[in-house]
PDB file of C-alpha atoms in Angstrom:
ATOM      1  CA  LEU A   9       0.033   0.024  -0.029  1.00 33.00           C
ATOM      2  CA  PRO A  10       0.852   3.279  -0.642  1.00 36.00           C
ATOM      3  CA  MET A  11       1.726   5.107   3.014  1.00 39.00           C
ATOM      4  CA  SER A  12       3.591   8.359   3.586  1.00 44.00           C
ATOM      5  CA  SER A  13       4.757  10.277   6.712  1.00 49.00           C
ATOM      6  CA  GLY A  14       4.381  13.475   7.756  1.00 56.00           C
ATOM      7  CA  ARG A  15       0.980  15.324   8.033  1.00 64.00           C
ATOM      8  CA  PRO A  16      -1.747  13.927   5.643  1.00 69.00           C
ATOM      9  CA  PRO A  17      -2.899  16.753   2.718  1.00 61.00           C
ATOM     10  CA  GLY A  18      -6.400  18.029   2.717  1.00 65.00           C
ATOM     11  CA  GLY A  19      -6.705  19.230   6.205  1.00 82.00           C
ATOM     12  CA  LEU A  20      -9.255  22.255   4.874  1.00 87.00           C
ATOM     13  CA  GLY A  21     -11.548  19.492   2.716  1.00 90.00           C
ATOM     14  CA  LEU A  22     -11.629  17.306   6.309  1.00 93.00           C
ATOM     15  CA  LEU A  23     -12.620  20.611   8.364  1.00 94.00           C
ATOM     16  CA  LEU A  24     -15.321  21.303   5.804  1.00 95.00           C
ATOM     17  CA  ARG A  25     -16.715  18.065   5.907  1.00 95.00           C
ATOM     18  CA  SER A  26     -16.659  17.871   9.678  1.00 95.00           C
ATOM     19  CA  LEU A  27     -19.350  20.637   9.783  1.00 96.00           C
ATOM     20  CA  VAL A  28     -21.746  17.711   8.472  1.00 95.00           C
ATOM     21  CA  ILE A  29     -20.915  15.075  10.525  1.00 96.00           C
ATOM     22  CA  GLN A  30     -24.031  15.003  12.424  1.00 95.00           C
ATOM     23  CA  GLY A  31     -25.999  14.858   8.791  1.00 93.00           C
ATOM     24  CA  VAL A  32     -26.859  11.237   9.171  1.00 92.00           C
ATOM     25  CA  TRP A  33     -26.751  10.891  12.912  1.00 93.00           C
ATOM     26  CA  ASN A  34     -28.325   7.823  14.518  1.00 94.00           C
ATOM     27  CA  TYR A  35     -28.944   5.572  17.470  1.00 93.00           C
ATOM     28  CA  ARG A  36     -26.645   2.787  16.336  1.00 94.00           C
ATOM     29  CA  THR A  37     -23.444   4.279  14.843  1.00 95.00           C
ATOM     30  CA  MET A  38     -24.174   7.891  16.386  1.00 95.00           C
ATOM     31  CA  LEU A  39     -21.552  10.030  13.987  1.00 96.00           C
ATOM     32  CA  GLY A  40     -19.941   6.651  12.598  1.00 96.00           C
ATOM     33  CA  ALA A  41     -21.285   7.522   8.962  1.00 96.00           C
ATOM     34  CA  GLY A  42     -20.456  11.231   9.281  1.00 96.00           C
ATOM     35  CA  PHE A  43     -16.964  10.441  10.478  1.00 97.00           C
ATOM     36  CA  ALA A  44     -16.233   7.931   7.661  1.00 96.00           C
ATOM     37  CA  PHE A  45     -17.626  10.668   5.228  1.00 96.00           C
ATOM     38  CA  ALA A  46     -15.455  13.096   6.477  1.00 96.00           C
ATOM     39  CA  LEU A  47     -12.659  10.905   6.582  1.00 96.00           C
ATOM     40  CA  LEU A  48     -13.171   9.495   2.635  1.00 95.00           C
ATOM     41  CA  PRO A  49     -10.899  11.603   0.666  1.00 93.00           C
ATOM     42  CA  THR A  50      -7.818  10.592   3.203  1.00 94.00           C
ATOM     43  CA  LEU A  51      -8.769   7.007   2.652  1.00 95.00           C
ATOM     44  CA  LYS A  52      -8.911   7.380  -1.037  1.00 94.00           C
ATOM     45  CA  ARG A  53      -5.554   8.568  -1.045  1.00 93.00           C
ATOM     46  CA  VAL A  54      -4.282   6.030   1.293  1.00 93.00           C
ATOM     47  CA  PHE A  55      -5.967   3.062  -0.276  1.00 94.00           C
ATOM     48  CA  ALA A  56      -5.926   4.333  -3.932  1.00 93.00           C
ATOM     49  CA  ASP A  57      -4.202   1.134  -5.515  1.00 93.00           C
ATOM     50  CA  ASP A  58      -6.208  -1.402  -3.086  1.00 94.00           C
ATOM     51  CA  PRO A  59     -10.432  -0.883  -3.579  1.00 95.00           C
ATOM     52  CA  VAL A  60     -10.554  -3.947  -1.048  1.00 95.00           C
ATOM     53  CA  ALA A  61      -8.532  -2.226   1.965  1.00 94.00           C
ATOM     54  CA  LEU A  62     -10.524   0.704   1.145  1.00 95.00           C
ATOM     55  CA  ALA A  63     -13.643  -0.198   1.175  1.00 96.00           C
ATOM     56  CA  GLN A  64     -12.602  -2.508   4.652  1.00 95.00           C
ATOM     57  CA  ALA A  65     -11.287   1.361   5.809  1.00 95.00           C
ATOM     58  CA  ILE A  66     -14.632   2.557   4.950  1.00 96.00           C
ATOM     59  CA  GLU A  67     -16.837   0.236   6.876  1.00 95.00           C
ATOM     60  CA  ARG A  68     -14.598   0.320   9.405  1.00 94.00           C
ATOM     61  CA  HIS A  69     -14.723   3.749  10.629  1.00 96.00           C
ATOM     62  CA  SER A  70     -18.694   3.845   9.562  1.00 96.00           C
ATOM     63  CA  GLU A  71     -18.870   2.089  12.903  1.00 95.00           C
ATOM     64  CA  HIS A  72     -20.344   3.636  15.983  1.00 95.00           C
ATOM     65  CA  PHE A  73     -18.559   6.507  17.181  1.00 96.00           C
ATOM     66  CA  ASN A  74     -19.629   9.328  19.664  1.00 94.00           C
ATOM     67  CA  ALA A  75     -17.905  12.514  20.489  1.00 95.00           C
ATOM     68  CA  HIS A  76     -18.428  16.165  20.579  1.00 95.00           C
ATOM     69  CA  PRO A  77     -19.167  17.527  17.019  1.00 96.00           C
ATOM     70  CA  SER A  78     -16.998  20.372  17.757  1.00 96.00           C
ATOM     71  CA  LEU A  79     -13.980  18.528  18.929  1.00 97.00           C
ATOM     72  CA  ALA A  80     -14.977  15.343  16.417  1.00 96.00           C
ATOM     73  CA  PRO A  81     -12.179  17.047  14.433  1.00 96.00           C
ATOM     74  CA  ILE A  82      -9.028  16.370  16.766  1.00 96.00           C
ATOM     75  CA  ALA A  83     -10.069  12.717  16.223  1.00 96.00           C
ATOM     76  CA  LEU A  84     -10.667  12.936  12.292  1.00 96.00           C
ATOM     77  CA  GLY A  85      -6.762  14.809  12.334  1.00 95.00           C
ATOM     78  CA  ALA A  86      -5.356  12.205  14.753  1.00 96.00           C
ATOM     79  CA  ILE A  87      -6.982   9.036  12.418  1.00 96.00           C
ATOM     80  CA  ALA A  88      -6.210  10.678   9.397  1.00 95.00           C
ATOM     81  CA  ARG A  89      -2.776  10.623  10.212  1.00 94.00           C
ATOM     82  CA  LEU A  90      -2.558   7.113  11.525  1.00 95.00           C
ATOM     83  CA  GLU A  91      -3.461   5.720   7.871  1.00 94.00           C
ATOM     84  CA  THR A  92      -1.421   7.906   6.185  1.00 93.00           C
ATOM     85  CA  ASP A  93       1.717   6.483   8.421  1.00 93.00           C
ATOM     86  CA  GLY A  94      -0.002   3.268   7.949  1.00 91.00           C
ATOM     87  CA  ALA A  95      -1.263   2.282  11.339  1.00 93.00           C
ATOM     88  CA  ASP A  96      -2.469  -1.529  11.164  1.00 93.00           C
ATOM     89  CA  SER A  97      -6.563  -1.588  11.532  1.00 92.00           C
ATOM     90  CA  ASP A  98      -6.712  -3.020  14.917  1.00 93.00           C
ATOM     91  CA  THR A  99      -4.704   0.057  16.365  1.00 93.00           C
ATOM     92  CA  VAL A 100      -6.803   2.192  14.336  1.00 94.00           C
ATOM     93  CA  ARG A 101      -9.781   0.695  15.836  1.00 93.00           C
ATOM     94  CA  ARG A 102      -8.837   0.474  19.533  1.00 94.00           C
ATOM     95  CA  PHE A 103      -7.146   4.425  19.244  1.00 95.00           C
ATOM     96  CA  ARG A 104     -10.405   5.814  17.714  1.00 94.00           C
ATOM     97  CA  THR A 105     -12.765   3.868  20.426  1.00 93.00           C
ATOM     98  CA  ALA A 106     -10.373   5.003  23.260  1.00 93.00           C
ATOM     99  CA  VAL A 107     -10.997   9.019  22.282  1.00 94.00           C
ATOM    100  CA  CYS A 108     -14.574   8.876  22.000  1.00 92.00           C
ATOM    101  CA  GLY A 109     -15.323   9.344  25.623  1.00 90.00           C
ATOM    102  CA  PRO A 110     -12.789  11.616  26.471  1.00 92.00           C
ATOM    103  CA  LEU A 111     -13.862  14.269  23.292  1.00 95.00           C
ATOM    104  CA  GLY A 112     -17.377  13.849  24.315  1.00 93.00           C
ATOM    105  CA  GLY A 113     -17.114  14.923  28.067  1.00 92.00           C
ATOM    106  CA  LEU A 114     -14.986  17.623  26.985  1.00 94.00           C
ATOM    107  CA  GLY A 115     -16.798  19.024  24.552  1.00 93.00           C
ATOM    108  CA  ASP A 116     -19.836  19.170  26.452  1.00 93.00           C
ATOM    109  CA  THR A 117     -18.369  20.761  29.435  1.00 92.00           C
ATOM    110  CA  LEU A 118     -16.802  23.389  26.920  1.00 94.00           C
ATOM    111  CA  VAL A 119     -19.271  24.411  23.831  1.00 94.00           C
ATOM    112  CA  TRP A 120     -22.329  23.642  25.660  1.00 92.00           C
ATOM    113  CA  ALA A 121     -22.319  24.055  29.345  1.00 89.00           C
ATOM    114  CA  THR A 122     -19.845  26.774  29.039  1.00 91.00           C
ATOM    115  CA  TRP A 123     -19.491  28.844  25.357  1.00 94.00           C
ATOM    116  CA  LEU A 124     -22.926  28.550  24.331  1.00 93.00           C
ATOM    117  CA  PRO A 125     -24.790  30.061  27.615  1.00 90.00           C
ATOM    118  CA  LEU A 126     -22.081  32.497  28.006  1.00 91.00           C
ATOM    119  CA  VAL A 127     -22.428  33.781  24.498  1.00 93.00           C
ATOM    120  CA  ALA A 128     -25.842  34.002  24.943  1.00 90.00           C
ATOM    121  CA  VAL A 129     -25.604  35.957  28.415  1.00 88.00           C
ATOM    122  CA  CYS A 130     -23.025  38.380  26.562  1.00 89.00           C
ATOM    123  CA  ALA A 131     -25.856  39.054  24.109  1.00 90.00           C
ATOM    124  CA  LEU A 132     -28.425  39.771  26.445  1.00 85.00           C
ATOM    125  CA  VAL A 133     -26.099  42.083  28.343  1.00 84.00           C
ATOM    126  CA  LEU A 134     -25.798  43.785  25.363  1.00 87.00           C
ATOM    127  CA  TYR A 135     -29.497  44.028  24.830  1.00 85.00           C
ATOM    128  CA  TRP A 136     -30.028  45.395  28.888  1.00 79.00           C
ATOM    129  CA  PHE A 137     -27.358  47.981  27.339  1.00 81.00           C
ATOM    130  CA  GLY A 138     -29.546  49.457  24.745  1.00 83.00           C
ATOM    131  CA  VAL A 139     -28.327  47.441  21.604  1.00 90.00           C
ATOM    132  CA  PRO A 140     -30.925  47.126  19.247  1.00 92.00           C
ATOM    133  CA  GLY A 141     -32.314  42.807  18.718  1.00 90.00           C
ATOM    134  CA  TRP A 142     -31.148  42.368  15.416  1.00 94.00           C
ATOM    135  CA  GLY A 143     -27.626  43.696  16.290  1.00 94.00           C
ATOM    136  CA  VAL A 144     -27.618  41.194  19.367  1.00 93.00           C
ATOM    137  CA  ALA A 145     -28.493  38.860  17.003  1.00 94.00           C
ATOM    138  CA  LEU A 146     -25.923  39.176  14.666  1.00 96.00           C
ATOM    139  CA  THR A 147     -23.472  39.409  17.693  1.00 96.00           C
ATOM    140  CA  PHE A 148     -24.228  35.951  19.130  1.00 95.00           C
ATOM    141  CA  VAL A 149     -24.194  34.439  15.847  1.00 96.00           C
ATOM    142  CA  ALA A 150     -20.799  35.735  15.045  1.00 97.00           C
ATOM    143  CA  VAL A 151     -19.211  35.436  18.365  1.00 97.00           C
ATOM    144  CA  TYR A 152     -20.431  31.809  19.070  1.00 96.00           C
ATOM    145  CA  ASN A 153     -20.045  30.727  15.573  1.00 97.00           C
ATOM    146  CA  LEU A 154     -16.242  32.371  15.754  1.00 97.00           C
ATOM    147  CA  GLY A 155     -15.433  30.336  18.560  1.00 96.00           C
ATOM    148  CA  HIS A 156     -16.803  26.638  17.564  1.00 94.00           C
ATOM    149  CA  LEU A 157     -15.074  26.913  14.334  1.00 96.00           C
ATOM    150  CA  GLY A 158     -11.918  28.395  15.592  1.00 96.00           C
ATOM    151  CA  LEU A 159     -11.967  25.293  18.011  1.00 97.00           C
ATOM    152  CA  ARG A 160     -13.006  22.437  15.251  1.00 97.00           C
ATOM    153  CA  ALA A 161      -9.929  24.535  12.887  1.00 96.00           C
ATOM    154  CA  TRP A 162      -7.586  23.815  15.931  1.00 96.00           C
ATOM    155  CA  GLY A 163      -8.597  20.355  16.714  1.00 96.00           C
ATOM    156  CA  LEU A 164      -7.915  19.306  13.462  1.00 96.00           C
ATOM    157  CA  ARG A 165      -4.805  20.549  13.178  1.00 95.00           C
ATOM    158  CA  LEU A 166      -3.942  19.362  16.107  1.00 95.00           C
ATOM    159  CA  GLY A 167      -4.722  16.204  15.598  1.00 95.00           C
ATOM    160  CA  LEU A 168      -3.295  16.326  12.322  1.00 94.00           C
ATOM    161  CA  ASP A 169       0.202  17.431  13.809  1.00 94.00           C
ATOM    162  CA  SER A 170       0.202  14.673  16.932  1.00 92.00           C
ATOM    163  CA  GLY A 171      -1.336  11.434  15.368  1.00 92.00           C
ATOM    164  CA  ARG A 172      -1.435   8.706  18.288  1.00 91.00           C
ATOM    165  CA  ASP A 173       0.094  11.412  20.707  1.00 93.00           C
ATOM    166  CA  VAL A 174      -2.728  13.740  20.514  1.00 94.00           C
ATOM    167  CA  GLY A 175      -4.259  12.725  24.131  1.00 91.00           C
ATOM    168  CA  ALA A 176      -0.720  14.174  25.467  1.00 93.00           C
ATOM    169  CA  ARG A 177      -1.019  17.512  23.217  1.00 94.00           C
ATOM    170  CA  LEU A 178      -4.873  17.692  24.148  1.00 92.00           C
ATOM    171  CA  THR A 179      -3.934  17.409  27.966  1.00 92.00           C
ATOM    172  CA  GLU A 180      -1.213  19.732  27.683  1.00 94.00           C
ATOM    173  CA  ALA A 181      -3.578  22.291  25.959  1.00 94.00           C
ATOM    174  CA  ASP A 182      -5.453  22.172  29.245  1.00 94.00           C
ATOM    175  CA  LEU A 183      -9.017  22.995  27.521  1.00 94.00           C
ATOM    176  CA  GLY A 184     -11.111  22.106  31.193  1.00 91.00           C
ATOM    177  CA  GLY A 185      -9.092  24.852  32.480  1.00 93.00           C
ATOM    178  CA  VAL A 186     -10.013  27.095  29.589  1.00 93.00           C
ATOM    179  CA  ALA A 187     -13.708  26.075  30.492  1.00 92.00           C
ATOM    180  CA  ARG A 188     -13.258  26.903  33.886  1.00 90.00           C
ATOM    181  CA  ARG A 189     -12.117  30.464  33.137  1.00 90.00           C
ATOM    182  CA  LEU A 190     -14.856  30.882  30.979  1.00 91.00           C
ATOM    183  CA  GLN A 191     -17.227  29.978  33.372  1.00 86.00           C
ATOM    184  CA  GLY A 192     -16.247  32.940  36.025  1.00 84.00           C
ATOM    185  CA  LEU A 193     -17.412  34.925  33.077  1.00 85.00           C
ATOM    186  CA  LEU A 194     -20.391  33.581  32.707  1.00 84.00           C
ATOM    187  CA  ALA A 195     -20.940  33.721  36.182  1.00 81.00           C
ATOM    188  CA  LEU A 196     -20.829  37.571  36.062  1.00 80.00           C
ATOM    189  CA  GLY A 197     -22.741  38.278  32.980  1.00 80.00           C
ATOM    190  CA  LEU A 198     -25.325  35.659  34.702  1.00 78.00           C
ATOM    191  CA  GLY A 199     -25.052  37.809  37.652  1.00 75.00           C
ATOM    192  CA  ALA A 200     -25.469  41.186  36.249  1.00 74.00           C
ATOM    193  CA  LEU A 201     -28.464  40.024  34.726  1.00 76.00           C
ATOM    194  CA  CYS A 202     -30.024  38.317  37.772  1.00 73.00           C
ATOM    195  CA  GLY A 203     -29.746  42.185  39.289  1.00 69.00           C
ATOM    196  CA  VAL A 204     -31.131  43.566  36.318  1.00 68.00           C
ATOM    197  CA  LEU A 205     -33.948  41.854  36.052  1.00 67.00           C
ATOM    198  CA  LEU A 206     -34.691  42.173  40.007  1.00 63.00           C
ATOM    199  CA  ALA A 207     -33.851  45.852  40.476  1.00 63.00           C
ATOM    200  CA  SER A 208     -33.960  47.621  37.252  1.00 62.00           C
ATOM    201  CA  PRO A 209     -36.689  46.853  34.626  1.00 58.00           C
ATOM    202  CA  GLU A 210     -35.050  49.800  31.981  1.00 61.00           C
ATOM    203  CA  GLY A 211     -31.706  47.676  31.851  1.00 56.00           C
ATOM    204  CA  LEU A 212     -27.678  48.234  33.161  1.00 55.00           C
ATOM    205  CA  ALA A 213     -27.813  51.726  31.957  1.00 56.00           C
ATOM    206  CA  SER A 214     -30.117  52.926  34.441  1.00 61.00           C
ATOM    207  CA  ILE A 215     -28.928  51.045  37.637  1.00 60.00           C
ATOM    208  CA  GLY A 216     -25.944  53.524  38.087  1.00 64.00           C
ATOM    209  CA  PRO A 217     -22.086  53.304  38.620  1.00 69.00           C
ATOM    210  CA  ALA A 218     -22.363  52.273  42.320  1.00 69.00           C
ATOM    211  CA  TRP A 219     -24.280  49.496  41.689  1.00 65.00           C
ATOM    212  CA  VAL A 220     -22.039  48.047  38.881  1.00 67.00           C
ATOM    213  CA  GLY A 221     -18.864  48.849  41.182  1.00 72.00           C
ATOM    214  CA  PHE A 222     -20.458  46.346  44.021  1.00 69.00           C
ATOM    215  CA  GLY A 223     -21.832  43.909  41.391  1.00 68.00           C
ATOM    216  CA  LEU A 224     -18.365  43.683  40.363  1.00 71.00           C
ATOM    217  CA  PHE A 225     -17.004  43.208  43.971  1.00 74.00           C
ATOM    218  CA  ALA A 226     -19.054  40.536  44.773  1.00 69.00           C
ATOM    219  CA  PHE A 227     -18.238  38.781  42.179  1.00 69.00           C
ATOM    220  CA  VAL A 228     -14.366  38.924  42.759  1.00 75.00           C
ATOM    221  CA  VAL A 229     -15.079  37.967  46.349  1.00 70.00           C
ATOM    222  CA  GLY A 230     -17.225  35.418  45.034  1.00 67.00           C
ATOM    223  CA  LEU A 231     -14.528  33.812  42.946  1.00 69.00           C
ATOM    224  CA  VAL A 232     -11.541  33.983  45.094  1.00 72.00           C
ATOM    225  CA  GLY A 233     -13.434  32.877  48.288  1.00 64.00           C
ATOM    226  CA  GLY A 234     -16.802  31.655  47.756  1.00 59.00           C
ATOM    227  CA  HIS A 235     -15.536  28.140  47.773  1.00 56.00           C
ATOM    228  CA  ARG A 236     -15.056  28.391  51.481  1.00 59.00           C
ATOM    229  CA  ALA A 237     -18.382  29.786  52.367  1.00 53.00           C
ATOM    230  CA  TRP A 238     -20.624  28.684  49.657  1.00 52.00           C
ATOM    231  CA  ARG A 239     -23.341  27.897  52.227  1.00 58.00           C
ATOM    232  CA  PRO A 240     -24.102  30.729  54.008  1.00 62.00           C
ATOM    233  CA  ALA A 241     -23.788  32.792  50.719  1.00 55.00           C
ATOM    234  CA  ALA A 242     -26.240  30.824  49.298  1.00 60.00           C
ATOM    235  CA  VAL A 243     -28.564  31.484  51.731  1.00 63.00           C
ATOM    236  CA  LEU A 244     -27.952  35.345  51.975  1.00 64.00           C
ATOM    237  CA  THR A 245     -28.293  35.111  48.293  1.00 64.00           C
ATOM    238  CA  VAL A 246     -31.972  33.399  48.556  1.00 62.00           C
ATOM    239  CA  VAL A 247     -32.676  35.751  50.918  1.00 68.00           C
ATOM    240  CA  VAL A 248     -31.435  38.985  48.853  1.00 69.00           C
ATOM    241  CA  ILE A 249     -33.474  37.842  45.987  1.00 65.00           C
ATOM    242  CA  ALA A 250     -36.498  37.257  47.783  1.00 66.00           C
ATOM    243  CA  TRP A 251     -36.603  40.139  49.156  1.00 71.00           C
ATOM    244  CA  LEU A 252     -36.170  41.975  45.701  1.00 64.00           C
ATOM    245  CA  GLY A 253     -38.535  40.149  44.754  1.00 62.00           C
ATOM    246  CA  LEU A 254     -41.439  40.831  46.812  1.00 65.00           C
ATOM    247  CA  TRP A 255     -39.965  44.685  47.289  1.00 65.00           C
ATOM    248  CA  GLY A 256     -40.631  44.665  43.491  1.00 58.00           C
ATOM    249  CA  ARG A 257     -43.993  43.014  43.285  1.00 54.00           C
ATOM    250  CA  PHE A 258     -45.338  45.181  45.835  1.00 56.00           C
ATOM    251  CA  SER A 259     -43.549  48.429  45.906  1.00 55.00           C
TER     252      SER A 259
END
């Protein structure tokens, strides 16, 4: 079989095809068929002179595969590298199975539980600052897509460069730490929105700089030391929210 070393060609094609990896999602193979579709141009180059091996490779990569779609390009790139370097089918299959869980859990935390709500909250903050609705919608779409498309492109390059060593490179990237830092910003934005909804129906512009400063101070205190006193802080928060709600209801 014609094999070559180094990064496989066709990275842009892999990236574009990865955007539709969920196109034929099903309960039996999950992303398997989409994974094989995204990898197909690479497989055709690797097994150009052996149609039987090509058919076996397509069948192998159509098997069950379940990971977060925004991090699936990491697996696509790494496996494209393995196939190009001539790794045996058992090694490729074991590697493909091993990366499913980590890429699924990490992607859920980083994208669904952090990036998506963070961008949504930021868009709502813009709305309360008086930005028109169409501007808020365009900002949300642009920022969210910039984030997840950039993550896909970075992940594909990481996989293509690393091959079977992608796990160590992914650990060095510390995407979990990135998610935790973004979650701090999410908490700040969500707290600002809650304060606005409870105390000022006219938006952030009307609550005054003193309350903004107090809110930022409370956020920093909670971020630094909240884990030491979360129970009393939670009780105090519930009491304050209830009081503000009743005050707004009956005032």
